[in-house]
PDB file of C-alpha atoms and ligand atoms in Angstrom:
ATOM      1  CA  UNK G   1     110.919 174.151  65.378  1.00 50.00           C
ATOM      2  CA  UNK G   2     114.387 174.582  65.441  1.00 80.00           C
ATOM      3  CA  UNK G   3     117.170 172.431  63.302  1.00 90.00           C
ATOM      4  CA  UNK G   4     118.623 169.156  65.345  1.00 95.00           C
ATOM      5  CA  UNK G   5     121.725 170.416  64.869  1.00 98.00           C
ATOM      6  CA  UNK G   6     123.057 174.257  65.275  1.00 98.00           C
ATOM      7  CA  UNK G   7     125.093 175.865  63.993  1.00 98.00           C
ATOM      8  CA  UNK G   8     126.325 179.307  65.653  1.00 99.00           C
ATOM      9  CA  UNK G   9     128.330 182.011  64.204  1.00 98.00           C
ATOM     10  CA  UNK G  10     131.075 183.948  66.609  1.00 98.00           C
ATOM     11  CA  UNK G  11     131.105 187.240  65.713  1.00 98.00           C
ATOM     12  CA  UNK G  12     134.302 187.123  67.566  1.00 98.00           C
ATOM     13  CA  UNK G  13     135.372 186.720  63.479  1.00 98.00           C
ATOM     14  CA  UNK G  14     133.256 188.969  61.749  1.00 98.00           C
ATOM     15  CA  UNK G  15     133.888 192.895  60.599  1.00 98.00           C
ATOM     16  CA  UNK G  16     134.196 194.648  64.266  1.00 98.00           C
ATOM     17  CA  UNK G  17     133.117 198.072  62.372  1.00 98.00           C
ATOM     18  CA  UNK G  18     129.693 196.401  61.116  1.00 97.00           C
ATOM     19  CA  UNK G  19     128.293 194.206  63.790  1.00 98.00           C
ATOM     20  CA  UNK G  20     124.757 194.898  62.656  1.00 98.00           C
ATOM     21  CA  UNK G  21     125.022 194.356  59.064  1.00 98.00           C
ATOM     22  CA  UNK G  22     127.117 191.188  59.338  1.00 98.00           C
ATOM     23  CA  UNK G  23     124.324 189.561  62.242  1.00 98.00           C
ATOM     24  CA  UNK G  24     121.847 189.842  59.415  1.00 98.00           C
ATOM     25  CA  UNK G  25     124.094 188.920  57.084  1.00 98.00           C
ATOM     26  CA  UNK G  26     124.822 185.277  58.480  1.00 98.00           C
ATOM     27  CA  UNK G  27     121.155 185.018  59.872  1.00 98.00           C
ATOM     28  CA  UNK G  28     119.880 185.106  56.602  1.00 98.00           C
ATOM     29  CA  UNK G  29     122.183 183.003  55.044  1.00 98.00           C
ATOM     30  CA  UNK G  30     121.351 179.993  57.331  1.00 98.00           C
ATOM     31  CA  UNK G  31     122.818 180.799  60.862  1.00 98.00           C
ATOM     32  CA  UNK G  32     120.887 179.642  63.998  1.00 98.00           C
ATOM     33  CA  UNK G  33     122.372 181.254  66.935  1.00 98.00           C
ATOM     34  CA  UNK G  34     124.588 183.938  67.254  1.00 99.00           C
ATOM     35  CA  UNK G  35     127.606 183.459  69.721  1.00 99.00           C
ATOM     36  CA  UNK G  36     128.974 186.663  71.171  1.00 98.00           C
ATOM     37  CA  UNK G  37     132.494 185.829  72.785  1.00 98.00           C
ATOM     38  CA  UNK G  38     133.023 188.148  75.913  1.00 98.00           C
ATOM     39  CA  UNK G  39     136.805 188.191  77.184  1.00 98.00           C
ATOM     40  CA  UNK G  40     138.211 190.130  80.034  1.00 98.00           C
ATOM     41  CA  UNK G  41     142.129 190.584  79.630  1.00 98.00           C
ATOM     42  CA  UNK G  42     142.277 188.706  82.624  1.00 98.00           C
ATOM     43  CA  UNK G  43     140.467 184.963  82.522  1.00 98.00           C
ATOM     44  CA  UNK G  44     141.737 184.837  78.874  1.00 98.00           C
ATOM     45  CA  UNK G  45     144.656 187.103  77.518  1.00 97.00           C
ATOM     46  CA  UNK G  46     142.206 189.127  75.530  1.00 97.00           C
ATOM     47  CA  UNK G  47     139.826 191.716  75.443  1.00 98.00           C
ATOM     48  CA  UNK G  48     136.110 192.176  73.542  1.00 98.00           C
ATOM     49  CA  UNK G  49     132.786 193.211  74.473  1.00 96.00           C
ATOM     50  CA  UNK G  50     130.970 194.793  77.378  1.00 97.00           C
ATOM     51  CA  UNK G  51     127.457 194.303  78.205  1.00 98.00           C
ATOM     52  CA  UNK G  52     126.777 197.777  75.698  1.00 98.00           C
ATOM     53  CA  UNK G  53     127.989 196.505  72.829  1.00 98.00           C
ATOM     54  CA  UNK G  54     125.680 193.459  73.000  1.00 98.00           C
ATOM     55  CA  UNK G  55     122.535 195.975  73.841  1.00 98.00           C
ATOM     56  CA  UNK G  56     123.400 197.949  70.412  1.00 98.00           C
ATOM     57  CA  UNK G  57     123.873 194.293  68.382  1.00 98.00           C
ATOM     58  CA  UNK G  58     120.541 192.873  69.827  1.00 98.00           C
ATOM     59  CA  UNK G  59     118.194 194.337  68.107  1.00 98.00           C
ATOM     60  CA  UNK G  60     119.866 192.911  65.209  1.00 98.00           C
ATOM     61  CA  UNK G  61     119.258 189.419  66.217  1.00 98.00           C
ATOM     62  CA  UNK G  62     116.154 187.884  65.443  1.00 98.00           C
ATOM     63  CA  UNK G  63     117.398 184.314  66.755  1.00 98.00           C
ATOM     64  CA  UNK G  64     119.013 183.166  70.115  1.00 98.00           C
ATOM     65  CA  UNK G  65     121.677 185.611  71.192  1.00 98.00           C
ATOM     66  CA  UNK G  66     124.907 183.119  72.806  1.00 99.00           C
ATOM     67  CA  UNK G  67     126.549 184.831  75.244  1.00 99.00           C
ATOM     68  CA  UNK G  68     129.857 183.423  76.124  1.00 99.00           C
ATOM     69  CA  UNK G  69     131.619 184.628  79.466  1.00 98.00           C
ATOM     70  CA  UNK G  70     134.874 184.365  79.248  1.00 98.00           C
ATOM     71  CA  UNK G  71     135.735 186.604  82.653  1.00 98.00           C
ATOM     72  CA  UNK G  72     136.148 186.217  86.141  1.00 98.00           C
ATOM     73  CA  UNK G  73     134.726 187.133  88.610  1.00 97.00           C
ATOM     74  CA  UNK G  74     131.630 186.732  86.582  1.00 98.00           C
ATOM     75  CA  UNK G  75     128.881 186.520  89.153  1.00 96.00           C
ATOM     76  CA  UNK G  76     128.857 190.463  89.572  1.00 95.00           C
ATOM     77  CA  UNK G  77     127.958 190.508  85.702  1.00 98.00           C
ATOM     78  CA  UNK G  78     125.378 188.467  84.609  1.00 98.00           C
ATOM     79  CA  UNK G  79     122.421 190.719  85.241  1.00 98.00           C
ATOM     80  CA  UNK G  80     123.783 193.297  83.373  1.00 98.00           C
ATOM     81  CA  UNK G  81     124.561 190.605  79.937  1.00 98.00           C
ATOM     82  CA  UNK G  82     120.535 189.407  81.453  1.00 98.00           C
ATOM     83  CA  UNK G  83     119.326 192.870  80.847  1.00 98.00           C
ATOM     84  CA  UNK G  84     121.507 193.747  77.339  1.00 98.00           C
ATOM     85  CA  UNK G  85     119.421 191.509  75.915  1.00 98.00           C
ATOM     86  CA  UNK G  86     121.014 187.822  75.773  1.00 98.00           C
ATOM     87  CA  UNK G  87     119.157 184.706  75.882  1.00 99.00           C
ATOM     88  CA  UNK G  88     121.598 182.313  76.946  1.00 99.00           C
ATOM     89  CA  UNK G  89     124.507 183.113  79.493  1.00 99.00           C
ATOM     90  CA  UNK G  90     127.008 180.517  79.767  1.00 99.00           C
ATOM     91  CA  UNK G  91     130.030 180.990  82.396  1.00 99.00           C
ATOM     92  CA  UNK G  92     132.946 178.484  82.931  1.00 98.00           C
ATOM     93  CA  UNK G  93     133.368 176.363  85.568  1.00 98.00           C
ATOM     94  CA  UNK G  94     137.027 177.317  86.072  1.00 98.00           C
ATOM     95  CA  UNK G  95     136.052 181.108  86.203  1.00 98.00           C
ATOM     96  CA  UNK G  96     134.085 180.620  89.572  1.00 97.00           C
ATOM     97  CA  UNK G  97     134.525 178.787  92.898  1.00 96.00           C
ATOM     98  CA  UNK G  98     130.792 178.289  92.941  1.00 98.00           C
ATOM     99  CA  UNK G  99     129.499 177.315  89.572  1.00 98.00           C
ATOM    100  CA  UNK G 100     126.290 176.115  91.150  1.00 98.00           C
ATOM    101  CA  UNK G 101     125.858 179.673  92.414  1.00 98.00           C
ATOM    102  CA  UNK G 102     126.523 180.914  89.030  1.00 98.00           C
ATOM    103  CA  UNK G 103     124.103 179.046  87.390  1.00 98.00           C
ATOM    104  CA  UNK G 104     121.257 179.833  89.701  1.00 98.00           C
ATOM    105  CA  UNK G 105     121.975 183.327  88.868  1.00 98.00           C
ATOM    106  CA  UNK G 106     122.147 183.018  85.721  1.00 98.00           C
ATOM    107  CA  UNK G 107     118.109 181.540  85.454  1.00 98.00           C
ATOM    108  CA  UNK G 108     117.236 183.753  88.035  1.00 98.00           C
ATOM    109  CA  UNK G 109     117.785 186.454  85.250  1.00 98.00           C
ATOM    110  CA  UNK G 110     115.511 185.158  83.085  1.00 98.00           C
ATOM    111  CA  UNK G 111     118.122 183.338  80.872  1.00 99.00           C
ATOM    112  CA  UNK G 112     119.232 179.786  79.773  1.00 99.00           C
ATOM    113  CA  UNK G 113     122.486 178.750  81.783  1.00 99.00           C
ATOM    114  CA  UNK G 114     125.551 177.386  79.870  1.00 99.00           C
ATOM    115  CA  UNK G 115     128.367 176.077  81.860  1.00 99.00           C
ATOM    116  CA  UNK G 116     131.828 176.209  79.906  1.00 99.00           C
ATOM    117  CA  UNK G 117     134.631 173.885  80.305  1.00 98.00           C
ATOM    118  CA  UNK G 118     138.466 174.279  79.567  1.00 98.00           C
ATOM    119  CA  UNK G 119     140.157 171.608  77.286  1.00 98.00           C
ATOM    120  CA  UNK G 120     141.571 170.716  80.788  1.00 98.00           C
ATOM    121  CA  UNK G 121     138.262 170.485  83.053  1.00 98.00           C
ATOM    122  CA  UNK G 122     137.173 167.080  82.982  1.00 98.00           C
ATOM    123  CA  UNK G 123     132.945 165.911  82.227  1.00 98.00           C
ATOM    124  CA  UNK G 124     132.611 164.562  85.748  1.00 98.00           C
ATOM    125  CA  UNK G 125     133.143 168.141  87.101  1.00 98.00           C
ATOM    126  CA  UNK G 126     129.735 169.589  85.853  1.00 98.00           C
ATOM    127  CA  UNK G 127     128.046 165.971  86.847  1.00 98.00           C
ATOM    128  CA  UNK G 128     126.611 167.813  89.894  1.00 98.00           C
ATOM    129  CA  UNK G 129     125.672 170.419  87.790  1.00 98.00           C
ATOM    130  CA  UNK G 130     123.074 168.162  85.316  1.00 98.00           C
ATOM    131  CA  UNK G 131     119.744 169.324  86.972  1.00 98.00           C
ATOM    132  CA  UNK G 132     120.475 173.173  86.954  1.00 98.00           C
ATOM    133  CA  UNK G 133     121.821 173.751  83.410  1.00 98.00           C
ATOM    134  CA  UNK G 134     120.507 173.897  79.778  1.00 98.00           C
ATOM    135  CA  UNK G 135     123.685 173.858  77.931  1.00 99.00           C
ATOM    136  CA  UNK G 136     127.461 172.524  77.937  1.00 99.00           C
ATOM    137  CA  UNK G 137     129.972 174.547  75.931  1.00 99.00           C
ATOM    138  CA  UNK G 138     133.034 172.054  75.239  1.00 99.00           C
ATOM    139  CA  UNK G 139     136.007 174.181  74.367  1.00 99.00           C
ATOM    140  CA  UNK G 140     137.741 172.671  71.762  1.00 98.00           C
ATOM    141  CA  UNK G 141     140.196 175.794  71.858  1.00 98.00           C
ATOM    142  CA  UNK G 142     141.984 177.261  74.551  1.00 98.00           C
ATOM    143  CA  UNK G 143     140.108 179.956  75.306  1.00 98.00           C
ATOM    144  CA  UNK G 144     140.686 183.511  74.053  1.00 98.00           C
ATOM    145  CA  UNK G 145     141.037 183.862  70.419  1.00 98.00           C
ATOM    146  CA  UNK G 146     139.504 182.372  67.163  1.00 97.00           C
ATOM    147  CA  UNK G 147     141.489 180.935  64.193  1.00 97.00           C
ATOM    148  CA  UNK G 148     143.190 177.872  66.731  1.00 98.00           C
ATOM    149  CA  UNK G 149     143.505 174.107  65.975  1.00 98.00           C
ATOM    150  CA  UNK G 150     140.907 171.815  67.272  1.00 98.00           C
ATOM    151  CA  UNK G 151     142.014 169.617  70.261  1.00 98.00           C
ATOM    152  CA  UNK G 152     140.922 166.166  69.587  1.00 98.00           C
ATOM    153  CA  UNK G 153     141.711 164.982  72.877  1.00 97.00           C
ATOM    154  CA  UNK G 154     137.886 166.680  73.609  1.00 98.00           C
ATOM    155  CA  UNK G 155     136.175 164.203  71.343  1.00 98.00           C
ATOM    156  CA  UNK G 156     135.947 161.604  74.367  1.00 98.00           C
ATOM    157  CA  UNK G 157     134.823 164.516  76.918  1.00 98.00           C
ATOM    158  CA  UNK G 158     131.914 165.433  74.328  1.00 98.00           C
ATOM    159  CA  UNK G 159     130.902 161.260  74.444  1.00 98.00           C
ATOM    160  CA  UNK G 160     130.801 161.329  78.134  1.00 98.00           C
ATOM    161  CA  UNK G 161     129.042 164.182  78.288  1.00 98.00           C
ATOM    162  CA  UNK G 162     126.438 163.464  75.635  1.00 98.00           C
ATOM    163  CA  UNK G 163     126.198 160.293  77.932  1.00 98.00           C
ATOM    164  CA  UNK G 164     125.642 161.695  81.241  1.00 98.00           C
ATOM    165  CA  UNK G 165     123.031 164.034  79.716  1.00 98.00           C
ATOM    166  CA  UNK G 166     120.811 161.071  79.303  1.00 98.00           C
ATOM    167  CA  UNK G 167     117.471 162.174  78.242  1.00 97.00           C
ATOM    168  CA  UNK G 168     117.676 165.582  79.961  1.00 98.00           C
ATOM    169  CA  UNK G 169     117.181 169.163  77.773  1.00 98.00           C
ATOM    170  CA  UNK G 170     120.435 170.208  77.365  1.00 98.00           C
ATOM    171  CA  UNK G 171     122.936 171.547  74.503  1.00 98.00           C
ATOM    172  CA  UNK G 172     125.759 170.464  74.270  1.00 98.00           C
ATOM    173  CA  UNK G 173     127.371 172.901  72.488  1.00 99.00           C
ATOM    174  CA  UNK G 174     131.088 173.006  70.772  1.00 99.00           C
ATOM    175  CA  UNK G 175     133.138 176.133  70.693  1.00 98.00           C
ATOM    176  CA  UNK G 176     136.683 176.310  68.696  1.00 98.00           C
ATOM    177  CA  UNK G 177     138.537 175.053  65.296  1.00 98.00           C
ATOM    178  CA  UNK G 178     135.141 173.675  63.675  1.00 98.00           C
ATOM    179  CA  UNK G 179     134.818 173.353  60.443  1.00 98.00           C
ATOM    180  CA  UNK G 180     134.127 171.240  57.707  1.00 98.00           C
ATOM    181  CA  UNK G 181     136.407 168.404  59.218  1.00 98.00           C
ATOM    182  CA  UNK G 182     136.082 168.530  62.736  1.00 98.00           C
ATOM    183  CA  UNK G 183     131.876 169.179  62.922  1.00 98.00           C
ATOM    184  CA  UNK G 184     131.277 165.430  61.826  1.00 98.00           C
ATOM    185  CA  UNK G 185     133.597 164.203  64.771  1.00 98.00           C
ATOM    186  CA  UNK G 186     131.784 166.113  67.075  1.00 98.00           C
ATOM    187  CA  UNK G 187     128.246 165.712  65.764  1.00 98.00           C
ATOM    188  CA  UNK G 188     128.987 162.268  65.737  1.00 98.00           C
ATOM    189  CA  UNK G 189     129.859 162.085  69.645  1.00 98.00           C
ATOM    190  CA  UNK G 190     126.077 163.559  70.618  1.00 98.00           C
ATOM    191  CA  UNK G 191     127.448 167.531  69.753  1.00 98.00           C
ATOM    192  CA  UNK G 192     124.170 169.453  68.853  1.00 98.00           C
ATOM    193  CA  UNK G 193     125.349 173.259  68.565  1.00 98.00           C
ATOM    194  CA  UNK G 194     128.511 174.137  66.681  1.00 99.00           C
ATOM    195  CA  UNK G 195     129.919 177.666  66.928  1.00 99.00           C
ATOM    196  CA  UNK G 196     131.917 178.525  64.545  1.00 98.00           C
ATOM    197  CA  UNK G 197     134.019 181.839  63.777  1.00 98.00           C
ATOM    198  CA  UNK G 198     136.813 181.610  61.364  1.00 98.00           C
ATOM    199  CA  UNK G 199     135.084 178.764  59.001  1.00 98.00           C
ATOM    200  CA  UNK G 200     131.542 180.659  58.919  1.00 98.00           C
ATOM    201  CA  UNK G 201     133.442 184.416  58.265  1.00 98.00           C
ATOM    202  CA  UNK G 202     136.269 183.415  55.976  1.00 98.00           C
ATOM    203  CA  UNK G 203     136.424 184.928  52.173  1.00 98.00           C
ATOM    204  CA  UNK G 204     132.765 186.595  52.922  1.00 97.00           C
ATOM    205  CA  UNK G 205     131.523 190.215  53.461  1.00 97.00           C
ATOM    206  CA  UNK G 206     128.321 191.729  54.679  1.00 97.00           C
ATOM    207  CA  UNK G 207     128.219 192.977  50.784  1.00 96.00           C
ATOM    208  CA  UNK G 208     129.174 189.491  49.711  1.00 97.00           C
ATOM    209  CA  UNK G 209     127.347 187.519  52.103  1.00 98.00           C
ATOM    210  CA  UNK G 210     126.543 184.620  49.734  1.00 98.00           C
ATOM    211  CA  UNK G 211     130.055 183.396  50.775  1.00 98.00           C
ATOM    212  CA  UNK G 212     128.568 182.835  54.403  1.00 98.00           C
ATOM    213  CA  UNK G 213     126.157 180.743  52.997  1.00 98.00           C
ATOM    214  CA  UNK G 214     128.383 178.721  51.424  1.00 98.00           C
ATOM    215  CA  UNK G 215     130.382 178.388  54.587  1.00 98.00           C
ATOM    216  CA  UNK G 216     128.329 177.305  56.681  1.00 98.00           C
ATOM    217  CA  UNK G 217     126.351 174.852  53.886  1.00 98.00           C
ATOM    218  CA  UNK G 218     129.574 173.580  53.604  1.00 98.00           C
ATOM    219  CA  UNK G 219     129.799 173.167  57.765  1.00 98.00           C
ATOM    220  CA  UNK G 220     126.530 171.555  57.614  1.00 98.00           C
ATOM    221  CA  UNK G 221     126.187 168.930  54.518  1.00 98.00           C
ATOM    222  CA  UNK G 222     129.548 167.503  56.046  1.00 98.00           C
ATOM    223  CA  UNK G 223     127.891 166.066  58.999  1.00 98.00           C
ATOM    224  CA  UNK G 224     124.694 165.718  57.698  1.00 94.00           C
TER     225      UNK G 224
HETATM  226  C1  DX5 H   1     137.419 181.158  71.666  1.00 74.10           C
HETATM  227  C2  DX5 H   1     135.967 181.503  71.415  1.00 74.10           C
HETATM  228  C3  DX5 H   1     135.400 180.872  70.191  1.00 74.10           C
HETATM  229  C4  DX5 H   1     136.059 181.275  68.926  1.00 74.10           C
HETATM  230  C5  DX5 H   1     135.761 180.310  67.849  1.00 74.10           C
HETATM  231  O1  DX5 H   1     137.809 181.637  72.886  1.00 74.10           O
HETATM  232  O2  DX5 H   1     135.190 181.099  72.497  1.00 74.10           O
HETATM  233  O3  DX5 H   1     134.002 181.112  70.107  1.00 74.10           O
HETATM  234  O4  DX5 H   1     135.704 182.546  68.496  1.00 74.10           O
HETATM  235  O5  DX5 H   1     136.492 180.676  66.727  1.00 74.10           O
HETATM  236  P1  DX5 H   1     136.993 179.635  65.645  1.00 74.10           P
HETATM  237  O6  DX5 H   1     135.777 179.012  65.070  1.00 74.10           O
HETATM  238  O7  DX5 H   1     137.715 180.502  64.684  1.00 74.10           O
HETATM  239  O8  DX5 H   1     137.867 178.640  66.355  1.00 74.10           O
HETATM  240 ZN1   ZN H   2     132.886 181.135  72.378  1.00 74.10          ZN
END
């Protein structure tokens, strides 16, 4: 039994020289996915892992590893993030002229498939999508880098999503600026899985990890 709400860590923020040490860090101080943000220099101006680097963090994982694709192509891709290890995949819709394709791929690799959307992709695009999908990633954030302002023009997408969901299994997970003001807006439009980098990472240490606790406490008792 999992929390109702998640919360999800992007390593994207933690210490790049201690990957390992900082997953088990935030796991045991309350984290309940970890989100591993994977950009190509080319979909978003900047560059981070390969499917390696998420084989070596795995094993370090003991709860849902949240791979984020931010690349295109991606199709040629996801069985090699499938077989590093990750338990969710989600690709954007703008990163593919076939995201139906893409998500068939994606479960025929064994995973969960996440379609992401850009602050500029309206909800009716993925409508087609409902029955073939187990999670939405709203980007709150341009894509690319961690640290950005929250776009609130995304809290009305999140409602119409959460609404066109309807009783079906799916997150809807947000992804950029949350924090301790922004996760009750979005919880409060039907958001289940936050991922956050900057406000879960900031002012902590893998030798100081108490601080992570306190972040993300702090993430959580505001919308709960
Ligand atoms: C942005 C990434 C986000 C980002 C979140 O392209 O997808 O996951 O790391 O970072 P914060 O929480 O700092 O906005
Ligand atoms: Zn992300």
């Amino acid at each position: 039994m999992g929390r109702e709400v998640k919360i999800a860590p992007s390593i994207l923020a933690a210490d790049f020289a201690n990957f390992g040490k900082e997953i088990r860090a935030v796991e045991a101080q309350g984290a309940d996915w970890i989100h591993v943000d994977v950009m190509d220099g080319h979909f978003v101006p900047n560059l981070t892992f390969g499917p390696a680097l998420c084989k070596a963090i795995r094993p370090y994982i003991k709860s849902v590893m949240d791979v984020h694709l931010m690349i295109s192509p991606v199709e040629h891709y996801i069985e090699e993030y499938a077989e590093a290890g990750a338990d969710i995949i989600t690709a954007h819709y703008e990163a593919t002229d076939h995201p139906h394709r893409t998500m068939q791929a994606i479960r025929a690799s064994g995973c969960k498939a996440g379609i992401a959307l850009n602050p500029a992709t309206p909800a009716e695009s993925v409508e087609y999508l409902l029955d073939s999908i187990d999670l939405i990633c709203v980007m709150t954030v341009n894509p690319g880098f961690g640290g950005q302002s929250f776009i609130s023009s995304q809290l009305e997408k999140i409602e119409k999503l959460k609404s066109m969901i309807g009783s079906r299994q799916i997150f809807l997970e947000i992804d950029g600026g949350i924090d301790s003001k922004t996760a009750p807006l979005v919880v409060a439009q039907g958001a289940n899985v936050l991922v956050a980098g900057s406000a879960v990472f900031k002012g902590g240490s893998s030798d100081n990890p108490s601080v992570y606790g306190e972040n993300i406490s702090a993430i959580r008792n505001a919308f709960e």
